[in-house]
């Protein structure tokens, strides 16, 4: 089959949706399917593969790392029609997903949707007031139910997501399909010298008790909870250090919190790290002893 994956999030972005789409794309191709990714243009970025169709886009408000497609339907529809897709699989509720729905309706192509993000957990990006948050959550639930209604199939990556969609009133058939993991990426020989150099570059001592936060640095990840517990952890484990690997809109707030708590020597920010380096850190953590943070009483 020729499968079209419609997504606003794709390379060169680095986030969970991009990872999920890339893993699905590679797995489908390994099964013998032809896959074309329909996504947004990113200024200055050129794809290494010809199996990507990019449409004009604009930055998403103040979060310029995200872009949304500009639905120039006549030109976009002509280009997508030429692909002769058998199945459309959307991974976004924004404009690129709407284009996928539009093409599905006009051409009579079966359409599947993966609901990646529980937007009600992200209302802090819109409003901070209690009343406003309740209103936004109500809008999210209603709009999600309406948006999903005409899909032939819906995929939820977790049981939590499936339950949330049912609470929204979604009546579609929902399949729970967790995001896959390419375990071969972790099947690599540990480079002892490389690890020593990495520790030295990060300023980590041999006897340091290291906690790792790896991922996008955003408010909903609740990394601040761990940072606020560090003074108590340090009393029990003086050598404790927190390594925050990643970047995101909440990084500056976390850096300010670290300064306020006097933890500059305890918390290390590496910024965004490419996959090989992050895997090196993970393998080092896995190959040494597993550290569990002790439960602390208030």
PDB file of N, CA, C and O in Angstrom, residues 33-59:
ATOM      1  N   UNK A  33       5.673  -1.470   2.548  1.00  0.00           N
ATOM      2  CA  UNK A  33       4.755  -0.418   2.107  1.00  0.00           C
ATOM      3  C   UNK A  33       5.529   0.801   1.607  1.00  0.00           C
ATOM      4  O   UNK A  33       6.652   1.061   2.033  1.00  0.00           O
ATOM      5  N   UNK A  34       4.908   1.547   0.725  1.00  0.00           N
ATOM      6  CA  UNK A  34       5.451   2.821   0.299  1.00  0.00           C
ATOM      7  C   UNK A  34       4.879   3.899   1.212  1.00  0.00           C
ATOM      8  O   UNK A  34       3.674   3.910   1.491  1.00  0.00           O
ATOM      9  N   UNK A  35       5.726   4.789   1.703  1.00  0.00           N
ATOM     10  CA  UNK A  35       5.287   5.807   2.657  1.00  0.00           C
ATOM     11  C   UNK A  35       5.730   7.182   2.178  1.00  0.00           C
ATOM     12  O   UNK A  35       6.894   7.383   1.819  1.00  0.00           O
ATOM     13  N   UNK A  36       4.802   8.128   2.174  1.00  0.00           N
ATOM     14  CA  UNK A  36       5.126   9.527   1.901  1.00  0.00           C
ATOM     15  C   UNK A  36       4.673  10.356   3.094  1.00  0.00           C
ATOM     16  O   UNK A  36       3.546  10.201   3.584  1.00  0.00           O
ATOM     17  N   UNK A  37       5.549  11.203   3.582  1.00  0.00           N
ATOM     18  CA  UNK A  37       5.227  12.088   4.705  1.00  0.00           C
ATOM     19  C   UNK A  37       4.830  13.445   4.160  1.00  0.00           C
ATOM     20  O   UNK A  37       5.594  14.075   3.408  1.00  0.00           O
ATOM     21  N   UNK A  38       3.632  13.896   4.508  1.00  0.00           N
ATOM     22  CA  UNK A  38       3.161  15.229   4.113  1.00  0.00           C
ATOM     23  C   UNK A  38       3.282  16.111   5.343  1.00  0.00           C
ATOM     24  O   UNK A  38       2.631  15.878   6.373  1.00  0.00           O
ATOM     25  N   UNK A  39       4.121  17.122   5.276  1.00  0.00           N
ATOM     26  CA  UNK A  39       4.408  17.938   6.456  1.00  0.00           C
ATOM     27  C   UNK A  39       4.688  19.377   6.041  1.00  0.00           C
ATOM     28  O   UNK A  39       4.440  19.776   4.899  1.00  0.00           O
ATOM     29  N   UNK A  40       5.227  20.165   6.977  1.00  0.00           N
ATOM     30  CA  UNK A  40       5.427  21.600   6.747  1.00  0.00           C
ATOM     31  C   UNK A  40       6.837  21.898   6.252  1.00  0.00           C
ATOM     32  O   UNK A  40       7.789  21.180   6.555  1.00  0.00           O
ATOM     33  N   UNK A  41       6.947  22.967   5.476  1.00  0.00           N
ATOM     34  CA  UNK A  41       8.258  23.454   5.073  1.00  0.00           C
ATOM     35  C   UNK A  41       8.935  24.147   6.255  1.00  0.00           C
ATOM     36  O   UNK A  41       8.286  24.849   7.021  1.00  0.00           O
ATOM     37  N   UNK A  42      10.235  23.930   6.386  1.00  0.00           N
ATOM     38  CA  UNK A  42      11.025  24.594   7.418  1.00  0.00           C
ATOM     39  C   UNK A  42      12.121  25.393   6.710  1.00  0.00           C
ATOM     40  O   UNK A  42      12.943  24.806   5.991  1.00  0.00           O
ATOM     41  N   UNK A  43      12.141  26.705   6.887  1.00  0.00           N
ATOM     42  CA  UNK A  43      13.129  27.532   6.182  1.00  0.00           C
ATOM     43  C   UNK A  43      14.552  27.032   6.409  1.00  0.00           C
ATOM     44  O   UNK A  43      14.972  26.771   7.538  1.00  0.00           O
ATOM     45  N   UNK A  44      15.299  26.876   5.325  1.00  0.00           N
ATOM     46  CA  UNK A  44      16.696  26.483   5.421  1.00  0.00           C
ATOM     47  C   UNK A  44      16.936  24.995   5.551  1.00  0.00           C
ATOM     48  O   UNK A  44      18.097  24.558   5.572  1.00  0.00           O
ATOM     49  N   UNK A  45      15.865  24.200   5.634  1.00  0.00           N
ATOM     50  CA  UNK A  45      16.038  22.751   5.803  1.00  0.00           C
ATOM     51  C   UNK A  45      15.681  22.028   4.517  1.00  0.00           C
ATOM     52  O   UNK A  45      14.656  22.312   3.893  1.00  0.00           O
ATOM     53  N   UNK A  46      16.541  21.080   4.121  1.00  0.00           N
ATOM     54  CA  UNK A  46      16.312  20.300   2.912  1.00  0.00           C
ATOM     55  C   UNK A  46      16.301  18.818   3.271  1.00  0.00           C
ATOM     56  O   UNK A  46      17.201  18.328   3.947  1.00  0.00           O
ATOM     57  N   UNK A  47      15.277  18.108   2.820  1.00  0.00           N
ATOM     58  CA  UNK A  47      15.161  16.685   3.113  1.00  0.00           C
ATOM     59  C   UNK A  47      16.194  15.871   2.345  1.00  0.00           C
ATOM     60  O   UNK A  47      16.546  16.193   1.210  1.00  0.00           O
ATOM     61  N   UNK A  48      16.680  14.814   3.011  1.00  0.00           N
ATOM     62  CA  UNK A  48      17.599  13.900   2.343  1.00  0.00           C
ATOM     63  C   UNK A  48      16.839  12.827   1.581  1.00  0.00           C
ATOM     64  O   UNK A  48      17.411  12.099   0.775  1.00  0.00           O
ATOM     65  N   UNK A  49      15.536  12.699   1.830  1.00  0.00           N
ATOM     66  CA  UNK A  49      14.704  11.702   1.172  1.00  0.00           C
ATOM     67  C   UNK A  49      13.721  12.377   0.225  1.00  0.00           C
ATOM     68  O   UNK A  49      13.285  13.503   0.454  1.00  0.00           O
ATOM     69  N   UNK A  50      13.374  11.667  -0.861  1.00  0.00           N
ATOM     70  CA  UNK A  50      12.387  12.185  -1.802  1.00  0.00           C
ATOM     71  C   UNK A  50      10.964  11.805  -1.395  1.00  0.00           C
ATOM     72  O   UNK A  50      10.007  12.199  -2.067  1.00  0.00           O
ATOM     73  N   UNK A  51      10.831  11.068  -0.301  1.00  0.00           N
ATOM     74  CA  UNK A  51       9.522  10.589   0.130  1.00  0.00           C
ATOM     75  C   UNK A  51       8.848  11.542   1.110  1.00  0.00           C
ATOM     76  O   UNK A  51       8.101  11.113   1.993  1.00  0.00           O
ATOM     77  N   UNK A  52       9.134  12.824   0.955  1.00  0.00           N
ATOM     78  CA  UNK A  52       8.543  13.846   1.814  1.00  0.00           C
ATOM     79  C   UNK A  52       7.973  14.953   0.948  1.00  0.00           C
ATOM     80  O   UNK A  52       8.652  15.461   0.055  1.00  0.00           O
ATOM     81  N   UNK A  53       6.724  15.314   1.206  1.00  0.00           N
ATOM     82  CA  UNK A  53       6.072  16.411   0.499  1.00  0.00           C
ATOM     83  C   UNK A  53       5.810  17.517   1.519  1.00  0.00           C
ATOM     84  O   UNK A  53       5.085  17.313   2.489  1.00  0.00           O
ATOM     85  N   UNK A  54       6.436  18.650   1.303  1.00  0.00           N
ATOM     86  CA  UNK A  54       6.304  19.752   2.260  1.00  0.00           C
ATOM     87  C   UNK A  54       5.453  20.869   1.670  1.00  0.00           C
ATOM     88  O   UNK A  54       5.580  21.206   0.490  1.00  0.00           O
ATOM     89  N   UNK A  55       4.620  21.451   2.534  1.00  0.00           N
ATOM     90  CA  UNK A  55       3.731  22.532   2.114  1.00  0.00           C
ATOM     91  C   UNK A  55       4.115  23.815   2.843  1.00  0.00           C
ATOM     92  O   UNK A  55       4.770  23.768   3.894  1.00  0.00           O
ATOM     93  N   UNK A  56       3.747  24.980   2.302  1.00  0.00           N
ATOM     94  CA  UNK A  56       4.096  26.253   2.950  1.00  0.00           C
ATOM     95  C   UNK A  56       3.614  26.294   4.400  1.00  0.00           C
ATOM     96  O   UNK A  56       2.587  25.704   4.750  1.00  0.00           O
ATOM     97  N   UNK A  57       4.372  26.989   5.250  1.00  0.00           N
ATOM     98  CA  UNK A  57       4.033  27.031   6.672  1.00  0.00           C
ATOM     99  C   UNK A  57       4.424  28.366   7.279  1.00  0.00           C
ATOM    100  O   UNK A  57       5.180  29.149   6.687  1.00  0.00           O
ATOM    101  N   UNK A  58       3.913  28.609   8.471  1.00  0.00           N
ATOM    102  CA  UNK A  58       4.251  29.803   9.240  1.00  0.00           C
ATOM    103  C   UNK A  58       4.541  29.375  10.675  1.00  0.00           C
ATOM    104  O   UNK A  58       4.062  28.325  11.125  1.00  0.00           O
ATOM    105  N   UNK A  59       5.333  30.161  11.434  1.00  0.00           N
ATOM    106  CA  UNK A  59       5.600  29.818  12.834  1.00  0.00           C
ATOM    107  C   UNK A  59       4.313  29.843  13.646  1.00  0.00           C
ATOM    108  O   UNK A  59       3.381  30.600  13.348  1.00  0.00           O
TER     109      UNK A  59
END
